[in-house]
Short mmCIF file of C-alpha atoms (C1' of nucleotides) in Angstrom, two decimals:
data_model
loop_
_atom_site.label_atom_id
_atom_site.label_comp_id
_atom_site.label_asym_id
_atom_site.label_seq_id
_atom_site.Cartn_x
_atom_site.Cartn_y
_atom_site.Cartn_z
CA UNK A 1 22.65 -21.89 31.27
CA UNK A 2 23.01 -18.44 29.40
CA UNK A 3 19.40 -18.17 29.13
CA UNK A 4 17.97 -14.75 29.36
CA UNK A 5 14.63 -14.02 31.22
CA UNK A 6 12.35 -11.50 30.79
CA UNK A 7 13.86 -10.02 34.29
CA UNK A 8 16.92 -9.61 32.91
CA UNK A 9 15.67 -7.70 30.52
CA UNK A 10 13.82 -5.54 32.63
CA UNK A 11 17.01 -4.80 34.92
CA UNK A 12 19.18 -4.21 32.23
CA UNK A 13 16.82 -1.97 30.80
CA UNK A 14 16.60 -0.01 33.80
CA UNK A 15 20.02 -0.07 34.20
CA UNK A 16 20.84 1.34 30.32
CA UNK A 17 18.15 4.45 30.53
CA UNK A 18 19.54 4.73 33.98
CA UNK A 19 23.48 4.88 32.39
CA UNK A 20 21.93 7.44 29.31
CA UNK A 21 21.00 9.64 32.00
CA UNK A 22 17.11 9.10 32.32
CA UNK A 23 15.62 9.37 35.77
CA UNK A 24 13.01 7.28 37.10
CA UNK A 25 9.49 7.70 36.93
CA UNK A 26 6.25 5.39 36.96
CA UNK A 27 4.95 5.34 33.58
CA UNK A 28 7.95 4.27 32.32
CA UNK A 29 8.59 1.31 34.93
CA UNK A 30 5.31 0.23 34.21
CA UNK A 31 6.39 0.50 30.64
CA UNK A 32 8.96 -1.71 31.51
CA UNK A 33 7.23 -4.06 33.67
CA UNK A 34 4.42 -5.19 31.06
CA UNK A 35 6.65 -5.78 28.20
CA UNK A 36 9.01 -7.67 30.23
CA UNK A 37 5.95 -10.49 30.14
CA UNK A 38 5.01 -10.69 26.92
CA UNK A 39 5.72 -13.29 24.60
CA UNK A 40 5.34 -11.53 21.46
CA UNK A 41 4.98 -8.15 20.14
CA UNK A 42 2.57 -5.38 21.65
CA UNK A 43 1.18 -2.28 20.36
CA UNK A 44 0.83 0.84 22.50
CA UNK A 45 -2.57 0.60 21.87
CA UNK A 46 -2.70 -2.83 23.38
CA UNK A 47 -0.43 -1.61 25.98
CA UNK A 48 -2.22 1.01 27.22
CA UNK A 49 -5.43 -1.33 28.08
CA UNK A 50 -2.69 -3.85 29.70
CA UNK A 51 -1.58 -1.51 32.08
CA UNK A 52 -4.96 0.78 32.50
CA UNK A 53 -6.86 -2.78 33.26
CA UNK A 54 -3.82 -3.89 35.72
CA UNK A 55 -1.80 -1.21 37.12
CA UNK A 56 -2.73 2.25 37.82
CA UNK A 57 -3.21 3.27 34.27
CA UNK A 58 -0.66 5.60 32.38
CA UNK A 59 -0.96 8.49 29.96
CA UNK A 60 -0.98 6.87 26.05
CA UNK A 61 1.70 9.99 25.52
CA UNK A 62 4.38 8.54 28.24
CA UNK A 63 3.63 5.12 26.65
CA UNK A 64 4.96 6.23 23.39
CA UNK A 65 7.60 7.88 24.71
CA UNK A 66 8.53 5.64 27.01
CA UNK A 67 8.91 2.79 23.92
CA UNK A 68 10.79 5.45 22.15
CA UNK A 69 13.46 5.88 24.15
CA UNK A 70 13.28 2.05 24.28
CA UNK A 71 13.72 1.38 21.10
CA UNK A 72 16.37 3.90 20.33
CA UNK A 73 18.64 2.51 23.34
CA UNK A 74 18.46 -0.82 21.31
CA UNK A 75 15.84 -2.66 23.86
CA UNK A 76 12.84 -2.95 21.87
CA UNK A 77 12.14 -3.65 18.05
CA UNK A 78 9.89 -2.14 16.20
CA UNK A 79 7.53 -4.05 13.81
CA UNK A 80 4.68 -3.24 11.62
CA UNK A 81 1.96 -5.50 12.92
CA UNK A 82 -0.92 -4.68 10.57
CA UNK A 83 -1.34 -1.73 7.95
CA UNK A 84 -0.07 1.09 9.69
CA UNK A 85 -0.10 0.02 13.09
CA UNK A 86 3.52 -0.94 15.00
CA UNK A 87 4.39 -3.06 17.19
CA UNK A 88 6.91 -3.26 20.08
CA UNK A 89 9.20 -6.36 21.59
CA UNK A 90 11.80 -7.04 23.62
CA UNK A 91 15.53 -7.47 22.58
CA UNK A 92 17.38 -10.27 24.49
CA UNK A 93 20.77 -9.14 25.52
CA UNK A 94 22.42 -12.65 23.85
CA UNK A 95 20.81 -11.71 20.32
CA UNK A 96 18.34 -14.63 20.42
CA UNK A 97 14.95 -13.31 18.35
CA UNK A 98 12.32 -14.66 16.61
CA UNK A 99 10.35 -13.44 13.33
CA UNK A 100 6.97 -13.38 12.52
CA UNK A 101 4.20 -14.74 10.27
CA UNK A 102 1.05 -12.53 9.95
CA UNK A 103 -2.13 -13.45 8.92
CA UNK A 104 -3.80 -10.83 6.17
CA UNK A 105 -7.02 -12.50 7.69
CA UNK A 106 -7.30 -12.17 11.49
CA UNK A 107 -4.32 -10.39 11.94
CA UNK A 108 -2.14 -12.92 14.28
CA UNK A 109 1.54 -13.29 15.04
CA UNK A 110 2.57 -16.51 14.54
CA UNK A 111 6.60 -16.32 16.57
CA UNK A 112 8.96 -18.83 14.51
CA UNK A 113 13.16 -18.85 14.81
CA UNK A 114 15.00 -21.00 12.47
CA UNK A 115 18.82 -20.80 11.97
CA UNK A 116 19.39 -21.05 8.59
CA UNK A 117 17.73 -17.93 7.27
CA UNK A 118 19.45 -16.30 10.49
CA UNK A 119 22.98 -17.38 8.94
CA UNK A 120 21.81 -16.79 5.22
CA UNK A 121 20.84 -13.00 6.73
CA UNK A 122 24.19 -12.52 8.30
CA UNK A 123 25.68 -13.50 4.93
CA UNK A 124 23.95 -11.06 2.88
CA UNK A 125 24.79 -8.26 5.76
CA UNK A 126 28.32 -9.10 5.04
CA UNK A 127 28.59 -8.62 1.63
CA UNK A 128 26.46 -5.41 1.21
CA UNK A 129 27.78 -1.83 1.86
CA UNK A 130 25.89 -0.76 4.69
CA UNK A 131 26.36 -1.01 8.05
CA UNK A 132 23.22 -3.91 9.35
CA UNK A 133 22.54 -3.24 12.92
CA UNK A 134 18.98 -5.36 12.92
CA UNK A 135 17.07 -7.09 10.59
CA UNK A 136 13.39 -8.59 10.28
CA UNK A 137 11.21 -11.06 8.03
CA UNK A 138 8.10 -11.13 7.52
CA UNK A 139 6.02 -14.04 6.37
CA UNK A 140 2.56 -12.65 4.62
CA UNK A 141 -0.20 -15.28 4.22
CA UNK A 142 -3.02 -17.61 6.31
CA UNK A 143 -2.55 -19.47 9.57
CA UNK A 144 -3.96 -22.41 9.82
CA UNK A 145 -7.32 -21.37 11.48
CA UNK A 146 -8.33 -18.66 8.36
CA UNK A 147 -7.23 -21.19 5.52
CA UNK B 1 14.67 -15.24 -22.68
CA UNK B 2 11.94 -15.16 -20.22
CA UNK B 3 12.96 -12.01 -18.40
CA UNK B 4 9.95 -10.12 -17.73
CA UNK B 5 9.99 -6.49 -18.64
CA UNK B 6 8.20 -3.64 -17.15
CA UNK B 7 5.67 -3.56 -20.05
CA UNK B 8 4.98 -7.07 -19.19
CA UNK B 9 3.69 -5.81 -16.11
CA UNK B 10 1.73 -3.16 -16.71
CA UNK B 11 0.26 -5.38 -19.62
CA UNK B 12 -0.17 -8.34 -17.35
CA UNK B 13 -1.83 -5.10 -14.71
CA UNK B 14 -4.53 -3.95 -17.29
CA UNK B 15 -5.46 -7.88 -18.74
CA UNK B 16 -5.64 -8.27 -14.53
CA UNK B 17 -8.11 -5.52 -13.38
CA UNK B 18 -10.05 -6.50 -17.00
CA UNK B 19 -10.29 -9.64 -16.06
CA UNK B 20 -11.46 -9.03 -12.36
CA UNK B 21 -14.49 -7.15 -13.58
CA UNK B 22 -12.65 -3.59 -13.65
CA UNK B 23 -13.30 -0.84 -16.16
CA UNK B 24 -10.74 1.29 -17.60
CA UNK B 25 -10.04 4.65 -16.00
CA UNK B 26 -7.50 7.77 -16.46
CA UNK B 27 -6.43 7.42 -12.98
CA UNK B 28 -5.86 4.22 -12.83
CA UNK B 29 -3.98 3.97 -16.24
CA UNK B 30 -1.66 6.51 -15.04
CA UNK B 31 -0.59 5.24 -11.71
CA UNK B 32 -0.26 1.77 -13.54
CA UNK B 33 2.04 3.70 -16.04
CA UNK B 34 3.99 5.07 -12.97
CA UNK B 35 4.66 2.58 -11.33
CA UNK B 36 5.96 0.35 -14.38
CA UNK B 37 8.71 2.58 -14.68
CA UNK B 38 9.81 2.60 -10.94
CA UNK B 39 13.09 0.69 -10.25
CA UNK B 40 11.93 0.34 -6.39
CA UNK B 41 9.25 0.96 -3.91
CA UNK B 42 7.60 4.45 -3.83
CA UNK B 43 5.23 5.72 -1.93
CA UNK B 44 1.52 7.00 -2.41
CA UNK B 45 2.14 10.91 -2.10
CA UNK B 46 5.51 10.70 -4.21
CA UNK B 47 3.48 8.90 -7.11
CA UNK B 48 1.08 11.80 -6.68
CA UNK B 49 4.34 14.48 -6.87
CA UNK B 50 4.78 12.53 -9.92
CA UNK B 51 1.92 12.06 -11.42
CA UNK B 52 1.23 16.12 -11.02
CA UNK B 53 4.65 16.96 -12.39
CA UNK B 54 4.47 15.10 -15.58
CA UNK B 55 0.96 14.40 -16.69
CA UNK B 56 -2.53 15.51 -16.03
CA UNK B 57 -2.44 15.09 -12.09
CA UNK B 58 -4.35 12.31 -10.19
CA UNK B 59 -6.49 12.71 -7.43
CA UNK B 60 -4.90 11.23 -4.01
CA UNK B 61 -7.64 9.34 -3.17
CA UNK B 62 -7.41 7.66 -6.67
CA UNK B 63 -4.19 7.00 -6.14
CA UNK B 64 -4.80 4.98 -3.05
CA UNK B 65 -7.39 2.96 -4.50
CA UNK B 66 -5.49 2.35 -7.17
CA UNK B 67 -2.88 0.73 -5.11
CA UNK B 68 -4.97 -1.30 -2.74
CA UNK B 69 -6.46 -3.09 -5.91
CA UNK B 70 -3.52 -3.71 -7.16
CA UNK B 71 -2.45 -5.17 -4.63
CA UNK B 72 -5.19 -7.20 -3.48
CA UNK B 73 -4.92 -8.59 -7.18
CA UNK B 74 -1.11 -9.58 -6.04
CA UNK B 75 0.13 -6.76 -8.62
CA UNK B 76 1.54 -4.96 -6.36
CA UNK B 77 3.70 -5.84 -3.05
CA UNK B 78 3.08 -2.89 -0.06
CA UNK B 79 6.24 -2.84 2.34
CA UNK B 80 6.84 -0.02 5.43
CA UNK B 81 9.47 2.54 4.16
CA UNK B 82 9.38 4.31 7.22
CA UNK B 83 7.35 4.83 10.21
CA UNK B 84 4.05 4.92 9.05
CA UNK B 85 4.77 5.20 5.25
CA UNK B 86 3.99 2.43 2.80
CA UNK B 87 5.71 2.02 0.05
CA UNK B 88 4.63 -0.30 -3.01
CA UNK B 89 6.54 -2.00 -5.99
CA UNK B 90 5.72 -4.22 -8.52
CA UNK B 91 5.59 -8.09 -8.07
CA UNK B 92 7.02 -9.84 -11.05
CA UNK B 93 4.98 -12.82 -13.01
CA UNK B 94 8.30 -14.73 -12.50
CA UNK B 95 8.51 -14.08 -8.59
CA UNK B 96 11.47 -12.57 -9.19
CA UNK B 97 12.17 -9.81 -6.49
CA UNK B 98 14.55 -8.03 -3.99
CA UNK B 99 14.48 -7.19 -0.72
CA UNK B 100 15.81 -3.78 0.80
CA UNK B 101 18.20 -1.74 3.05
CA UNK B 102 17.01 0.86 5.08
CA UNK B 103 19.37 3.44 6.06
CA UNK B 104 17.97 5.08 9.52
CA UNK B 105 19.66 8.28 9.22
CA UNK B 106 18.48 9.25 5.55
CA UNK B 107 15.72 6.71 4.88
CA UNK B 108 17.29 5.60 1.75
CA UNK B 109 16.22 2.49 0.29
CA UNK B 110 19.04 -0.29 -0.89
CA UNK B 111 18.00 -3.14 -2.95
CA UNK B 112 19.21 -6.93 -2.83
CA UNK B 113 18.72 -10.17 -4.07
CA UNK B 114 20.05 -13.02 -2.42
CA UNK B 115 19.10 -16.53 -3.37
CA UNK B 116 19.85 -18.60 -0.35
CA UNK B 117 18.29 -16.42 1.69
CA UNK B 118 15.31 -16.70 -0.49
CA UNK B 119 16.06 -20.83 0.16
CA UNK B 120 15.92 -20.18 3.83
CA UNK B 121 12.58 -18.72 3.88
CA UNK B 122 10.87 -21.06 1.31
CA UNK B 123 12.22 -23.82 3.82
CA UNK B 124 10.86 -22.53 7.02
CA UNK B 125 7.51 -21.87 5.08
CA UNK B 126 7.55 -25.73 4.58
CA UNK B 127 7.88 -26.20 7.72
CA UNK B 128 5.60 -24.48 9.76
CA UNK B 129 1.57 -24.86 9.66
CA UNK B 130 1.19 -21.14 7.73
CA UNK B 131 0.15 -20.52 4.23
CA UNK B 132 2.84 -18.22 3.02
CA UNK B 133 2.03 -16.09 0.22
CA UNK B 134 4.44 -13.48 0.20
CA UNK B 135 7.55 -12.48 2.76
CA UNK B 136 9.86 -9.57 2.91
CA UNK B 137 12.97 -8.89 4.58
CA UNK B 138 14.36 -5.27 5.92
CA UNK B 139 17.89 -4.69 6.65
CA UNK B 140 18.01 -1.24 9.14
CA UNK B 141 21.20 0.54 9.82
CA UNK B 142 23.09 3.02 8.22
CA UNK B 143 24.11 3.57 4.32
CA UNK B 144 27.37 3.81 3.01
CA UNK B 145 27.01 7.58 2.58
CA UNK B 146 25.82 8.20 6.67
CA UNK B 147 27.98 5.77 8.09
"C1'" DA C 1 -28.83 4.08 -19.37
"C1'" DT C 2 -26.31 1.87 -15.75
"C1'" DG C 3 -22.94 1.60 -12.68
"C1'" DA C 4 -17.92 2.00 -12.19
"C1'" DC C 5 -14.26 5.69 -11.85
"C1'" DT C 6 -12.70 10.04 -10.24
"C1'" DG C 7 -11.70 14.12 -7.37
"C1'" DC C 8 -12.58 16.95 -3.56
"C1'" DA C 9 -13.28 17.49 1.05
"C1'" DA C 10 -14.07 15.50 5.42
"C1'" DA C 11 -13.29 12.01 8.60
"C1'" DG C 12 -10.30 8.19 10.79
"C1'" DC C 13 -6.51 6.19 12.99
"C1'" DC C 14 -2.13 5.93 14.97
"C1'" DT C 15 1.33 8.82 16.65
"C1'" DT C 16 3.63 13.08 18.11
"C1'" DT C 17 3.83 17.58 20.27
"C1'" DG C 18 2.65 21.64 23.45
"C1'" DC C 19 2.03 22.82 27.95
"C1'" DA C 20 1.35 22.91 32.89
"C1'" DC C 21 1.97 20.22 36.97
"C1'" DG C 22 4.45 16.76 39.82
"C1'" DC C 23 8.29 14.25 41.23
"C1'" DA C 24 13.24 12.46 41.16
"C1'" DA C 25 17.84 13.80 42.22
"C1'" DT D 1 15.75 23.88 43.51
"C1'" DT D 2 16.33 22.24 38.79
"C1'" DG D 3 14.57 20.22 35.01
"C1'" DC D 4 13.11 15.55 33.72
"C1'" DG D 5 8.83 12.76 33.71
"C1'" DT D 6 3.86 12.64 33.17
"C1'" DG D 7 -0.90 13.34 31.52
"C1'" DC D 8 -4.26 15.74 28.97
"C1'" DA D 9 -5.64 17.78 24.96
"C1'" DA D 10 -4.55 19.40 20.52
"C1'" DA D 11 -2.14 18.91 16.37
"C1'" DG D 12 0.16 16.01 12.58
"C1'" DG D 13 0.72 12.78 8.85
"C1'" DC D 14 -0.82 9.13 6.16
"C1'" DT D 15 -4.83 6.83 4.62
"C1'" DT D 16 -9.74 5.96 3.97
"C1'" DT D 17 -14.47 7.22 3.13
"C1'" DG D 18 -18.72 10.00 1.62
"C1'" DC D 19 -20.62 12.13 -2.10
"C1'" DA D 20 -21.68 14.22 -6.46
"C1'" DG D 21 -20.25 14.57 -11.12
"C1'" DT D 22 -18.13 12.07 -15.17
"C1'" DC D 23 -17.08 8.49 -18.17
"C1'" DA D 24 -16.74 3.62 -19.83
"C1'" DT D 25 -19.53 -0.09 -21.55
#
DNA sequence: ATGACTGCAAAGCCTTTGCACGCAA
DNA sequence: TTGCGTGCAAAGGCTTTGCAGTCAT
């Protein structure tokens, strides 16, 4: 009970551009659609093959854009996945997340959650002057294939 | 007692690259010198501003190489000051370190330490099947001063 | 003398922007 | 009909690489 799905996601993400006063258009549904199944982060890069493979295919300019707007309405998070390259993933509507180690070797996300350092993080956002409205960690190192 | 300095680092940089097979070079001296003095991350084309303001001047590209050996050696810690930027400060011998702030409206940079958050994340890298070398936290919002 | 170090310019890569056309409202 | 949404191509910004000259060892 109170779990979010990636649906939800999608719908309320439709449903905030729609209440910011975006209209509707297909490059940006199909956005929508393709981030609302994955698992981890996605580049727009990656994202662009996705949906050119699957769907119709959309314009690598309306796919930044559309993860633009995204992000700045508070849906998506932006992370650096590799030197210079970002990432994109959902953000669940009941503040549930995950972090991320990344291998300097092949590159891969490895998702982890773990409460205390979410706690310790809300801790240190209390006591500092400035106003903490996300946070990320990064683990740096080898995953178990590369070491 | 047993507070590393930033001589000690730039001491500890040189016996480093000597040791790795590296000769001794102007350019490399003087982003080496640069970057001992810094209090927190800068980035490549503001140690080149710097480097052309107050000494000879150092080629860009010398600059970057500079850094990526550094920090391949483990000298040197690169973190994402802003989309697409990297930043890079020192790592202490005595893993002593900070994390940082980043202010969305002015890009500002805010330092912190915070111990058990640093607990946190040593305990999760126990526990999952990942070789963590290094990790790094980012706080985004807004500053004191755009809030 | 040998090969690393450096600087300049050119190329790379991800991302953003300009512009004309199409579609939602 | 209005002007947002889209796609293509071009431009941007940071970073890396090729190459010839210089300097450390």
């Amino acid at each position: 009970m109170g779990t979010a799905t990636r649906s939800d996601w999608a719908e309320r993400a439709r449903a905030t551009l729609s209440d910011a006063g975006y209209r509707r258009g297909g490059a940006r549904a199909a956005v929508i659609d393709a981030l609302a199944g994955q698992d981890c982060a996605i580049t727009a890069l990656e994202l662009e093959d996705l949906l050119r493979r699957s769907d119709a295919g959309v314009g690598r300019a309306s796919i930044y854009r559309a993860l633009e707007q995204l992000e700045q309405l508070g849906l998506l998070q932006r992370i650096e996945v590799s030197r210079g390259t970002a990432g994109y993933e959902r953000v669940e509507s009941d503040g549930e997340h995950h972090h991320h180690a990344i291998c300097r070797e092949c590159g891969r996300l490895i998702p982890f959650e773990d409460s205390s350092l979410e706690r310790a993080i809300e801790q240190v956002a209390g006591r500092i002057s400035f106003d903490v409205s996300e946070h990320d960690v990064v683990l740096r190192g080898l995953c178990e294939r590369c070491d």
